[in-house]
XYZ file of C-alpha atoms in Angstrom:
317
model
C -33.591 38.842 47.630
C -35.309 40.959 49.951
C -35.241 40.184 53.977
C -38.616 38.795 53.898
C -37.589 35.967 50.729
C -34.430 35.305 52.698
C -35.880 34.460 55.627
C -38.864 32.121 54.258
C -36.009 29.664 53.113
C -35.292 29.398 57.202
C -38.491 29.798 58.420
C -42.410 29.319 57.654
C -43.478 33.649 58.123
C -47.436 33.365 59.549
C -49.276 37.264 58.894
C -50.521 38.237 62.243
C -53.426 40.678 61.812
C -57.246 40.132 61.362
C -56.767 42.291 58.259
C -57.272 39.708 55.360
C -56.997 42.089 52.920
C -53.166 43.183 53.256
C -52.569 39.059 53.467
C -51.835 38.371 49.343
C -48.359 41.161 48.859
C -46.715 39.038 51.764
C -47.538 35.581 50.660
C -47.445 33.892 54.089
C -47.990 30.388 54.372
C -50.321 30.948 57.748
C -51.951 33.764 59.580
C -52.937 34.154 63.324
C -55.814 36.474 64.899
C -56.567 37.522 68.369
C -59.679 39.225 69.965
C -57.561 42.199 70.069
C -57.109 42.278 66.320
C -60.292 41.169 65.124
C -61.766 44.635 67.107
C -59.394 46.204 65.433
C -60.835 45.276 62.148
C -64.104 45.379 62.312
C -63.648 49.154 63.736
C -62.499 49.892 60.039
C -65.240 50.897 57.422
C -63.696 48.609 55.294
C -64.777 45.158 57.935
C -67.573 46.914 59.555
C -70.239 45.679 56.548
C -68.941 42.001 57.983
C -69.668 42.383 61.505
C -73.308 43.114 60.512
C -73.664 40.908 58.463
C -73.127 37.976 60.732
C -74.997 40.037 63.388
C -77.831 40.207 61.060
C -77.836 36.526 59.977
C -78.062 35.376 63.790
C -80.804 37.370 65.340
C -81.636 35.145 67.654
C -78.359 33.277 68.894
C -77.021 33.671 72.518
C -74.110 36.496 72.069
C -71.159 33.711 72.629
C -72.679 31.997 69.346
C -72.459 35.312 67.305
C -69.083 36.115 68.534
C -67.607 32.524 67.142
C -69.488 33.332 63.894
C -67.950 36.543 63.762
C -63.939 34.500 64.703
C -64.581 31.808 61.778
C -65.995 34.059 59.287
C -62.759 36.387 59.443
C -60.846 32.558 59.199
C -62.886 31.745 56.123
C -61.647 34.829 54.299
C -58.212 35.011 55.508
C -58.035 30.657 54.307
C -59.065 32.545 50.749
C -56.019 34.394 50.748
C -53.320 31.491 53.082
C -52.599 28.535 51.675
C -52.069 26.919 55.113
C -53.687 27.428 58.823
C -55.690 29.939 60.582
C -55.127 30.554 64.569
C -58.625 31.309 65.769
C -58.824 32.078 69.575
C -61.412 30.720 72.135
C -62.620 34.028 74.612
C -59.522 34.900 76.753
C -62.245 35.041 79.386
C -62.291 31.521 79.822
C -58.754 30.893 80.176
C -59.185 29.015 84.000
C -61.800 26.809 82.801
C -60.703 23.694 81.388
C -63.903 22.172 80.384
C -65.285 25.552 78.833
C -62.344 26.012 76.900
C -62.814 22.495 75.285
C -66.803 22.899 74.655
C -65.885 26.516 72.887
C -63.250 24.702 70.396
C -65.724 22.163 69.669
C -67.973 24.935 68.627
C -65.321 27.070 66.279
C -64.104 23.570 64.933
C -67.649 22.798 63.960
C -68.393 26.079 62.230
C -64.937 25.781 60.434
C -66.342 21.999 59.482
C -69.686 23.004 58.459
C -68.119 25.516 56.197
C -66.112 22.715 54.949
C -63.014 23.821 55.759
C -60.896 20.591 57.464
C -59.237 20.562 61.314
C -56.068 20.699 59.232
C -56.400 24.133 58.441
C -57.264 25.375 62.119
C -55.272 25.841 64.908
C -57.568 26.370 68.349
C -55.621 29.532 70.144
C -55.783 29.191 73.670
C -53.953 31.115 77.043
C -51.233 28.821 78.397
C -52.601 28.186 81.450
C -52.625 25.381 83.052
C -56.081 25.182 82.767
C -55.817 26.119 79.338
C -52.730 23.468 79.007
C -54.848 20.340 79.521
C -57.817 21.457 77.427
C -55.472 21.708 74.668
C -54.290 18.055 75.702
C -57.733 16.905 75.464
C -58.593 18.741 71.919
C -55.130 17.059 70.336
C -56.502 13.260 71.491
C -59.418 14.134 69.475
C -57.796 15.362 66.576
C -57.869 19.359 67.113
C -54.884 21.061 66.641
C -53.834 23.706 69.173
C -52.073 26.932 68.714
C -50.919 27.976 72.681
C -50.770 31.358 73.617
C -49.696 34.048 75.521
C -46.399 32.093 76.809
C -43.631 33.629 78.494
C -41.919 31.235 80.415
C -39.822 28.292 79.715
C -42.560 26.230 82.303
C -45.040 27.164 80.479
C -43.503 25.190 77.240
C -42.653 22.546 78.573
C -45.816 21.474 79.964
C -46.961 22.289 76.441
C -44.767 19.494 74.745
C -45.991 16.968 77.458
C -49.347 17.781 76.680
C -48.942 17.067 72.549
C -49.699 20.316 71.883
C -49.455 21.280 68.029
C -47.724 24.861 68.539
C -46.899 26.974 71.136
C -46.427 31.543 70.667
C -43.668 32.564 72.787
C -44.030 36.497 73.021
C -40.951 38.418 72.509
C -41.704 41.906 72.455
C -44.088 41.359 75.501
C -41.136 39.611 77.337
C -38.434 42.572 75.784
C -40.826 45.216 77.243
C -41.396 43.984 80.805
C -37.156 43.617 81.081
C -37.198 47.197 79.438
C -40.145 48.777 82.013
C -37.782 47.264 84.697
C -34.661 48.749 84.034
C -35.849 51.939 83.271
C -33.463 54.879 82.983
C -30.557 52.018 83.173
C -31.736 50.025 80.054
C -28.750 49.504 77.775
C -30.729 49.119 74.202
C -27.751 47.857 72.415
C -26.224 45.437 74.864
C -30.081 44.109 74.193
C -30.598 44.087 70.980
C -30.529 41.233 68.209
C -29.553 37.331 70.461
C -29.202 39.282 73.468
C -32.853 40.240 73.560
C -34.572 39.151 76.259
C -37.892 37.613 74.264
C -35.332 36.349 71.994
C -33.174 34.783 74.092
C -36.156 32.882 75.460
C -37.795 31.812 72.440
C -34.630 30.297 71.373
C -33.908 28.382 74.694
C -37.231 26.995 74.124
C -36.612 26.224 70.497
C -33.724 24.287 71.528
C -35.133 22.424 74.395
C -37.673 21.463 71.851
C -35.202 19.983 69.143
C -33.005 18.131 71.457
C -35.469 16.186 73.032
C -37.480 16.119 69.278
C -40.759 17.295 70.407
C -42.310 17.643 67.848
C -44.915 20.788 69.169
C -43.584 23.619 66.538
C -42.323 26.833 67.987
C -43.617 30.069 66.680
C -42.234 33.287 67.822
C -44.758 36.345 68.342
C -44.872 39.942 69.570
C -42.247 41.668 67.780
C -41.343 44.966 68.488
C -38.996 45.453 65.788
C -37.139 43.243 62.440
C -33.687 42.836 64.406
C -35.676 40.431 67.089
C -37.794 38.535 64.205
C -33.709 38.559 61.979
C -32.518 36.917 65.452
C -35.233 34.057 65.161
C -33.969 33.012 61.381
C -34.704 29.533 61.778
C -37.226 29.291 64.114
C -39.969 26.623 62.825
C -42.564 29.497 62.446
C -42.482 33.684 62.780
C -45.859 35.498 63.305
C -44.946 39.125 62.388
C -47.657 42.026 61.853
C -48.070 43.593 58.343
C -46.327 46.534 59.685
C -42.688 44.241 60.298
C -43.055 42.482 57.071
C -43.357 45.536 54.962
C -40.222 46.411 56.586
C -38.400 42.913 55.986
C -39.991 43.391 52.402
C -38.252 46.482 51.773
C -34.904 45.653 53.502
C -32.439 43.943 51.308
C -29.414 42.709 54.145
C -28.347 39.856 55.068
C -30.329 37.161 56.961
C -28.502 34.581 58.278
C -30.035 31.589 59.606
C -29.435 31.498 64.274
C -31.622 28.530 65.316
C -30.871 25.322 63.704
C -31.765 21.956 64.863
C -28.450 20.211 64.605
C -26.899 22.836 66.990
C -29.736 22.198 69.410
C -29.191 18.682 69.529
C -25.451 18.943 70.077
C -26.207 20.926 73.487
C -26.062 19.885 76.543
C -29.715 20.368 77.911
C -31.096 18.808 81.113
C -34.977 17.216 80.529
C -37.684 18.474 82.437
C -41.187 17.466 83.496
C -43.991 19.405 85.939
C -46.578 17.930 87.401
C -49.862 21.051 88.007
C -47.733 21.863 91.490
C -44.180 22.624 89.998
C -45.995 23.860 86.955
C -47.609 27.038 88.986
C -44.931 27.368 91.479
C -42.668 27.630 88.437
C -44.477 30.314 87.016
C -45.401 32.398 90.088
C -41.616 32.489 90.742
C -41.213 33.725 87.290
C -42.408 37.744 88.168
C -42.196 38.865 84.428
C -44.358 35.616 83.196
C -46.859 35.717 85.598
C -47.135 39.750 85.171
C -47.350 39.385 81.489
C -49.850 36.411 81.391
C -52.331 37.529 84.004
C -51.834 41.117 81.919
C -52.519 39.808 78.286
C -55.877 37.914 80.207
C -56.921 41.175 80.823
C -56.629 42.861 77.963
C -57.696 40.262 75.886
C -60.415 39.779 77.689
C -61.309 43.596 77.435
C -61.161 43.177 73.948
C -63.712 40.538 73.470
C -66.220 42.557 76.081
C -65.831 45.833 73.650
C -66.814 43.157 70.604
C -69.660 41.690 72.612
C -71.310 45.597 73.101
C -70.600 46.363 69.597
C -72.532 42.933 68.645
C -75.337 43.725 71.216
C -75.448 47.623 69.926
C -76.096 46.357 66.227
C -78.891 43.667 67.694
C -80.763 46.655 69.146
C-alpha cells in the first residue's frame, strides 16, 4: 500500500482545499474550507462561472447573505464528492463577537438545511477565541456541530473540551514556522523534524490530554508543511492535509507506523486542567507564538473574506 492507504487504517484523512474537483482520486472521508481557500478557487476559470452564478441569483441580498451562499454552495458540491462532513467557516471578522458568531451559523446551518443536507454533515468553523469558544458552546446545546479553528495553544483546547465542542484544528506548520522564524540562522531542521516538530509535538500533547481524560471533542491536525509532520500524526483521530501532501503520501510507498494511540495516552501521567475566561486569556497572552499566530491568521483571514466581498460587489455592478 501506498502512504496515503496506510495511514487511513490509523486515521480518518479530511481534503483541505475549496477545490472539489481534485476531491474523488484521494477518497477522503471529510473535507475542510477556509475563506482563504475558497478565494483561491473562485480566482480559477474553472470556479469563477460559480461565483456568478450565486451572485446573479441574489441580486438583491445584503453582501453577508451572498457570501454564505457562495460558503454552502462550494459545501454542496464538495458533500457530492465526501461521503462525510464539510467544515464551512463563519467570517474570521467576527471572531470577538460571541453573539454574531452564533446568528451567522444559524444562517449557514439553515442554507445547508434548506438544501437538505442534515447538521450531521456540517461542521461550523470558527477562530478559537474565547469569544469564539462559547459560541461554539452554545451552537453544540442546540445540536450544531463545531469544527474550532486556528488553535495553537494547549489553553486554547482545553477550554474547547469544556465547552463540548465537536472538533478542534491544531495548526502544525503555523506553529513549526513561528519556532523556525525564531531561531533563524540557528534552526537545526533535523533535530526538528518528524515527533520533535514543534506543531507536532503539540498536537500530540493535546491528543493525549484528550484521550486520558476521554473527551470526546476529536482532534484534527492542520497546516502541514510537509508528509514527515502529517507521518508523525499516524493515529491522530483526523488529518486535514492539502491536495498537494496527499499526492505526495499517494505516491510514497514507506512505512507508516501508527505514533498516537489511545491506550498509551491513557497510561500517562497527565495532570487535569480547567480555565475559567481569566486564566483562559492570561494563558494565551503568555503563550507569545499562540497569541502571534492567532491574532495573525485573524488577519489574514479576514483579508481574505474582504477581497471575496469586492469581487462579489464588482460582479453586482
Amino acid at each position: 500500500m501506498n502512504q496515503l492507504e496506510q495511514l487511513k487504517q490509523h486515521t480518518t484523512v479530511v481534503a483541505d482545499t475549496g477545490n472539489f474537483r481534485q476531491l474523488a482520486q484521494f477518497a477522503p472521508r471529510d473535507a475542510t474550507t477556509n475563506p482563504s481557500l475558497i478565494l483561491k478557487a473562485v480566482q480559477q476559470a474553472e470556479y469563477a462561472p460559480l461565483l456568478q452564478e450565486v451572485v446573479k441569483a441574489h441580486p438583491r441580498v445584503p453582501l453577508e447573505r451572498v457570501v454564505d451562499e457562495v460558503l454552502v454552495r462550494f459545501g454542496l458540491e464538495i458533500l457530492k464528492v465526501v461521503p462525510g462532513r464539510v467544515s464551512t467557516e463563519v467570517d474570521a471578522r467576527l471572531s470577538f463577537d460571541t453573539a454574531c458568531t452564533i446568528a451567522r451559523a444559524h444562517h449557514l446551518i439553515g442554507l445547508y438545511e434548506r438544501a437538505g443536507v442534515g447538521r450531521d454533515r456540517v461542521l461550523i468553523k470558527i477562530a478559537a477565541t474565547w469569544e469564539g469558544i462559547q459560541a461554539a458552546k452554545a451552537l453544540e446545546h442546540e445540536g450544531i456541530h463545531c469544527n474550532l479553528t486556528l488553535l495553537f495553544s494547549f489553553c486554547q483546547a482545553v477550554a474547547c473540551g469544556d465547552a463540548g465542542v465537536t472538533l478542534i484544528s491544531p495548526f502544525v506548520g503555523r506553529i513549526y514556522d513561528w519556532y523556525k522564524k525564531q531561531a533563524g540562522a540557528s534552526w537545526d531542521e533535523a533535530a526538528n523534524a518528524g515527533v520533535n516538530d514543534p506543531g507536532v509535538k503539540s498536537v500530540t500533547a493535546i491528543y493525549n490530554y484528550y484521550k486520558h481524560f476521554d473527551i470526546e471533542t476529536e482532534v484534527m491536525g492542520a497546516s502541514f508543511r510537509n508528509a514527515g509532520q502529517i507521518l508523525a500524526l499516524a493515529g491522530c483521530d483526523l488529518l486535514t492535509i492539502s491536495p498537494d501532501l496527499l499526492a505526495a503520501l499517494q505516491g510514497s510507498e514507506g512505512p507508516v507506523p501508527r505514533r498516537l494511540d489511545p491506550a498509551a495516552a491513557k497510561a500517562m501521567e497527565i495532570h487535569a486542567r480547567t480555565l475559567n475566561e481569566p486564566a483562559f486569556r492570561y494563558a494565551l497572552n503568555d503563550d507569545a507564538m499562540a497569541s502571534d499566530k492567532l491574532a495573525e491568521g485573524i488577519r489574514a483571514f479576514a483579508a481574505d473574506a474582504a477581497k471575496l466581498d469586492r469581487m462579489i460587489e464588482e460582479l453586482r455592478k
